[in-house]
Short mmCIF file of C-alpha atoms in Angstrom, two decimals:
data_model
loop_
_atom_site.label_atom_id
_atom_site.label_comp_id
_atom_site.label_asym_id
_atom_site.label_seq_id
_atom_site.Cartn_x
_atom_site.Cartn_y
_atom_site.Cartn_z
CA MET E 1 132.22 131.41 91.24
CA ARG E 2 134.74 133.64 89.43
CA ILE E 3 136.28 135.95 92.01
CA LEU E 4 138.66 138.85 91.48
CA ALA E 5 140.77 139.55 94.58
CA VAL E 6 142.32 143.02 94.93
CA ASN E 7 143.84 145.03 97.77
CA ASP E 8 145.78 148.15 98.74
CA ASP E 9 148.56 146.49 100.76
CA GLY E 10 150.24 145.10 97.64
CA ILE E 11 150.60 141.81 95.80
CA PHE E 12 153.01 140.36 98.37
CA ALA E 13 150.91 141.20 101.45
CA ALA E 14 149.98 138.37 103.78
CA GLY E 15 146.32 139.42 103.82
CA ILE E 16 145.58 138.90 100.15
CA ARG E 17 147.53 135.64 100.23
CA ALA E 18 145.39 134.28 103.08
CA LEU E 19 142.21 135.43 101.33
CA ALA E 20 143.09 134.00 97.93
CA VAL E 21 144.26 130.66 99.33
CA ARG E 22 141.04 130.20 101.29
CA LEU E 23 138.69 131.30 98.51
CA ALA E 24 140.51 129.16 95.94
CA ARG E 25 139.32 126.07 97.81
CA ASP E 26 135.76 126.80 96.65
CA HIS E 27 136.05 129.23 93.74
CA ASP E 28 138.02 130.27 90.66
CA VAL E 29 140.20 133.10 92.02
CA THR E 30 142.32 135.65 90.17
CA VAL E 31 144.48 138.15 92.07
CA VAL E 32 145.25 141.60 90.67
CA ALA E 33 147.06 143.84 93.14
CA PRO E 34 149.46 146.80 93.33
CA ASP E 35 153.20 146.26 93.12
CA SER E 36 153.68 147.93 96.52
CA GLU E 37 151.67 149.20 99.47
CA LYS E 38 149.13 151.86 98.48
CA ARG E 39 147.29 152.50 101.75
CA ALA E 40 144.91 155.46 102.05
CA ALA E 41 144.82 155.86 98.26
CA SER E 42 141.04 156.21 98.43
CA HIS E 43 139.47 156.30 94.94
CA ALA E 44 142.46 157.73 93.08
CA ILE E 45 143.25 156.34 89.63
CA THR E 46 146.23 156.63 87.30
CA LEU E 47 145.49 158.82 84.29
CA TYR E 48 148.70 160.45 83.07
CA ARG E 49 151.00 157.49 82.48
CA PRO E 50 150.58 153.91 81.24
CA LEU E 51 150.02 151.02 83.63
CA ARG E 52 152.20 147.94 83.44
CA VAL E 53 150.66 144.56 84.24
CA THR E 54 152.94 141.64 85.07
CA ARG E 55 152.09 137.99 85.67
CA VAL E 56 153.72 136.97 88.97
CA SER E 57 153.83 134.00 91.33
CA PRO E 58 154.09 135.27 94.92
CA PRO E 59 155.14 132.78 97.61
CA GLY E 60 152.13 130.75 98.71
CA LEU E 61 150.10 131.66 95.63
CA GLU E 62 151.80 129.45 93.08
CA ASN E 63 148.47 127.79 92.22
CA VAL E 64 146.51 131.05 91.84
CA ARG E 65 146.60 133.37 88.82
CA CYS E 66 148.26 136.56 90.04
CA TYR E 67 148.95 139.86 88.30
CA MET E 68 150.91 142.83 89.59
CA VAL E 69 149.99 146.38 88.53
CA ASP E 70 152.28 149.39 88.98
CA GLY E 71 149.31 151.51 89.95
CA LEU E 72 146.68 152.14 92.61
CA PRO E 73 144.02 149.89 94.17
CA VAL E 74 141.20 151.15 91.94
CA ASP E 75 143.47 150.71 88.91
CA CYS E 76 143.70 147.05 89.88
CA THR E 77 139.92 146.68 89.94
CA LYS E 78 139.56 148.28 86.53
CA VAL E 79 142.44 146.29 85.01
CA GLY E 80 141.27 143.08 86.66
CA ILE E 81 137.70 143.34 85.42
CA GLY E 82 138.27 144.96 82.05
CA HIS E 83 141.52 143.35 80.92
CA VAL E 84 142.63 140.32 82.92
CA MET E 85 139.19 138.73 83.37
CA GLU E 86 137.50 140.48 80.41
CA GLY E 87 134.33 141.12 82.39
CA GLU E 88 133.83 137.49 83.40
CA VAL E 89 133.60 138.31 87.11
CA ASP E 90 130.95 137.21 89.59
CA LEU E 91 132.37 138.91 92.68
CA VAL E 92 135.18 141.32 93.56
CA VAL E 93 136.70 140.91 97.03
CA SER E 94 139.12 143.54 98.32
CA GLY E 95 141.46 142.66 101.19
CA ILE E 96 142.29 141.31 103.59
CA ASN E 97 143.36 144.76 104.76
CA HIS E 98 145.92 144.94 107.55
CA GLY E 99 143.90 147.17 109.88
CA SER E 100 140.20 147.87 110.21
CA ASN E 101 138.13 150.12 107.94
CA LEU E 102 135.47 151.52 110.24
CA GLY E 103 133.42 154.70 110.37
CA SER E 104 134.96 157.61 108.49
CA ASP E 105 138.03 155.48 107.67
CA ILE E 106 136.19 154.20 104.61
CA ILE E 107 136.51 157.60 102.92
CA TYR E 108 140.30 157.23 102.83
CA SER E 109 140.56 153.47 102.40
CA GLY E 110 142.07 152.06 99.23
CA THR E 111 140.64 148.67 100.22
CA VAL E 112 137.07 149.96 100.33
CA ALA E 113 137.53 152.10 97.20
CA ALA E 114 138.80 149.14 95.18
CA ALA E 115 135.63 147.23 96.05
CA PHE E 116 133.41 150.27 95.58
CA ASP E 117 134.66 150.76 92.05
CA ALA E 118 133.43 147.30 91.16
CA VAL E 119 129.98 148.24 92.47
CA ILE E 120 130.02 151.42 90.39
CA MET E 121 130.90 149.28 87.36
CA GLY E 122 127.86 147.09 88.02
CA TYR E 123 129.52 144.14 89.79
CA HIS E 124 129.01 142.64 93.23
CA ALA E 125 131.74 143.39 95.74
CA MET E 126 132.87 143.02 99.34
CA ALA E 127 135.70 144.65 101.30
CA VAL E 128 137.42 142.64 104.05
CA SER E 129 139.59 144.05 106.85
CA ASN E 130 141.35 142.57 109.87
CA GLY E 131 141.30 144.67 113.02
CA SER E 132 145.08 144.80 113.51
CA TYR E 133 147.86 146.55 111.60
CA HIS E 134 150.03 143.60 112.58
CA PRO E 135 147.54 140.72 112.26
CA ARG E 136 148.17 137.28 113.71
CA HIS E 137 144.95 135.59 112.61
CA LEU E 138 144.56 136.30 108.90
CA GLU E 139 143.53 132.72 108.12
CA ASP E 140 140.66 133.09 110.59
CA THR E 141 139.61 136.37 108.98
CA ALA E 142 139.75 134.66 105.59
CA GLU E 143 137.52 131.89 106.93
CA VAL E 144 134.93 134.42 108.11
CA ALA E 145 135.03 136.09 104.69
CA ALA E 146 134.66 132.74 102.93
CA ARG E 147 131.60 131.83 104.99
CA VAL E 148 129.96 135.17 104.21
CA ILE E 149 130.73 134.76 100.50
CA ASN E 150 129.58 131.14 100.40
CA SER E 151 126.28 132.17 102.01
CA GLY E 152 125.53 134.17 98.86
CA LEU E 153 125.04 137.43 100.78
CA PRO E 154 127.33 139.62 98.62
CA LEU E 155 125.40 138.56 95.49
CA GLU E 156 121.94 139.50 96.73
CA ASP E 157 121.78 143.23 95.99
CA GLU E 158 122.80 145.47 93.11
CA GLY E 159 124.65 148.68 93.92
CA VAL E 160 125.61 147.67 97.47
CA LEU E 161 129.09 147.17 98.87
CA TYR E 162 129.40 144.93 101.92
CA ASN E 163 132.15 146.17 104.24
CA LEU E 164 133.29 143.32 106.50
CA ASN E 165 135.55 143.99 109.49
CA VAL E 166 136.83 141.08 111.57
CA PRO E 167 138.61 141.22 114.95
CA ASP E 168 142.15 139.85 114.94
CA LEU E 169 141.12 136.79 116.93
CA PRO E 170 141.04 133.03 116.46
CA LEU E 171 137.78 131.91 114.87
CA SER E 172 136.74 130.24 118.13
CA GLU E 173 136.95 133.59 119.97
CA ILE E 174 135.00 135.70 117.47
CA ARG E 175 131.55 136.13 119.02
CA GLY E 176 129.66 136.13 115.74
CA ILE E 177 128.81 138.30 112.73
CA ARG E 178 126.47 141.27 113.09
CA ALA E 179 124.87 143.76 110.71
CA ALA E 180 125.99 147.27 111.58
CA ARG E 181 125.76 150.88 110.57
CA GLN E 182 128.77 153.03 109.87
CA GLY E 183 130.06 154.63 113.05
CA SER E 184 131.65 158.03 113.64
CA LEU E 185 135.38 158.15 114.30
CA VAL E 186 136.89 161.49 115.28
CA TYR E 187 140.58 162.08 114.59
CA GLU E 188 142.96 164.89 115.45
CA ASP E 189 145.19 165.59 112.47
CA ALA E 190 148.85 165.85 113.39
CA LEU E 191 151.40 167.43 111.06
CA ASP E 192 154.93 166.39 112.00
CA VAL E 193 157.02 169.19 110.48
CA ARG E 194 160.74 168.49 110.06
CA TYR E 195 163.74 169.85 108.18
CA ASP E 196 166.27 168.02 106.05
CA PRO E 197 170.05 168.66 106.33
CA ARG E 198 169.74 171.42 103.71
CA GLY E 199 167.11 173.23 105.74
CA HIS E 200 164.17 172.33 103.51
CA GLU E 201 160.88 171.70 105.26
CA TYR E 202 159.04 168.38 104.94
CA ILE E 203 155.95 167.02 106.66
CA TRP E 204 154.84 163.60 107.88
CA MET E 205 151.05 163.22 107.92
CA ALA E 206 149.69 161.58 111.06
CA GLY E 207 146.56 161.45 113.16
CA ARG E 208 145.30 160.40 116.57
CA LEU E 209 141.91 158.85 117.31
CA LEU E 210 140.14 161.11 119.78
CA GLU E 211 136.90 159.21 120.20
CA ASP E 212 134.43 156.92 118.58
CA LEU E 213 130.81 157.38 119.50
CA PRO E 214 129.51 154.57 121.72
CA GLU E 215 126.31 153.54 119.92
CA GLU E 216 126.01 149.78 120.23
CA ASP E 217 124.95 149.09 116.65
CA THR E 218 127.96 150.68 114.94
CA ASP E 219 130.79 148.84 113.24
CA ALA E 220 133.42 150.15 115.69
CA SER E 221 131.36 149.23 118.75
CA LEU E 222 130.77 145.68 117.53
CA MET E 223 134.45 145.20 116.73
CA ARG E 224 135.42 146.33 120.24
CA ARG E 225 133.08 143.70 121.66
CA GLY E 226 134.59 140.90 119.61
CA TYR E 227 132.08 140.66 116.77
CA ALA E 228 132.71 140.77 113.04
CA SER E 229 130.60 143.52 111.50
CA ILE E 230 129.10 144.00 108.05
CA VAL E 231 127.97 147.44 106.88
CA PRO E 232 125.98 147.71 103.62
CA ILE E 233 127.15 150.84 101.80
CA ARG E 234 125.91 152.66 98.70
CA TYR E 235 127.95 155.14 96.68
CA ASP E 236 125.01 157.56 96.34
CA MET E 237 125.88 160.12 99.03
CA THR E 238 122.89 162.40 98.45
CA ALA E 239 121.49 163.86 101.68
CA ARG E 240 117.91 163.11 100.63
CA ASP E 241 116.38 164.57 103.78
CA LYS E 242 117.75 167.97 102.70
CA LEU E 243 116.44 168.02 99.12
CA LYS E 244 113.09 169.74 99.80
CA THR E 245 114.64 172.41 102.02
CA LEU E 246 117.41 172.95 99.49
CA ALA E 247 114.92 173.33 96.65
CA CYS E 248 112.97 175.99 98.59
CA LYS E 249 116.12 177.97 99.32
CA ILE E 250 117.34 177.70 95.75
CA ASP E 251 114.01 179.10 94.51
CA GLN E 252 114.86 182.31 96.38
CA ILE E 253 118.16 182.73 94.53
CA LYS E 254 117.58 184.84 91.42
CA LEU E 255 120.01 184.88 88.54
CA HIS E 256 118.06 187.39 86.40
#
């Protein structure tokens, strides 16, 4: 299978190296990734300057075709599919992200967005994340991802992104893989306001997790209990249960 591997942690990140090395044992893998870390880029793309694409050979990936893009994660998906691989792609895999992408995190995630863009373009895709920002078991996460991919699951449905999150554990300690629904994570935004030596204000963006709702079938709950979770996600965000009510209310709004 022809696989495009992308990420948001950058071309030299350990996560994409572990993923590409493992998948290359069974598939034809091409890596297209940003030149530096682009976390929380969400679905941003580069429109007002040219992108530069460079063939590189990162340590550990000497036997895999790798390209570095001076842009964002979604740029890499578009360049990878449309230019590097010229549309000859069976599956796009984004990751392995250093840190989970659970619940509302997926709105901000460059990892998830890079995979989502492939789905929007009509390709099959999966996002893969490890549960730790400082992972110790990336090869085990890559093995879980490889087994999911080799099962054929990501190729079964059109218009669906499979979001895989794996605990940062040895394979022998992961309790299994479970289907899940997207959970609800509640954060408190924290703005760290500081001043430079010239007295100019600057702000560090931060946040603190307040709670995640305890439903047992959510991605976050399963991860806490040592399971890998897979959430099927569509990009159509229409609140269909509200359409009839909305239509009735709109009928009462007169323009003339």
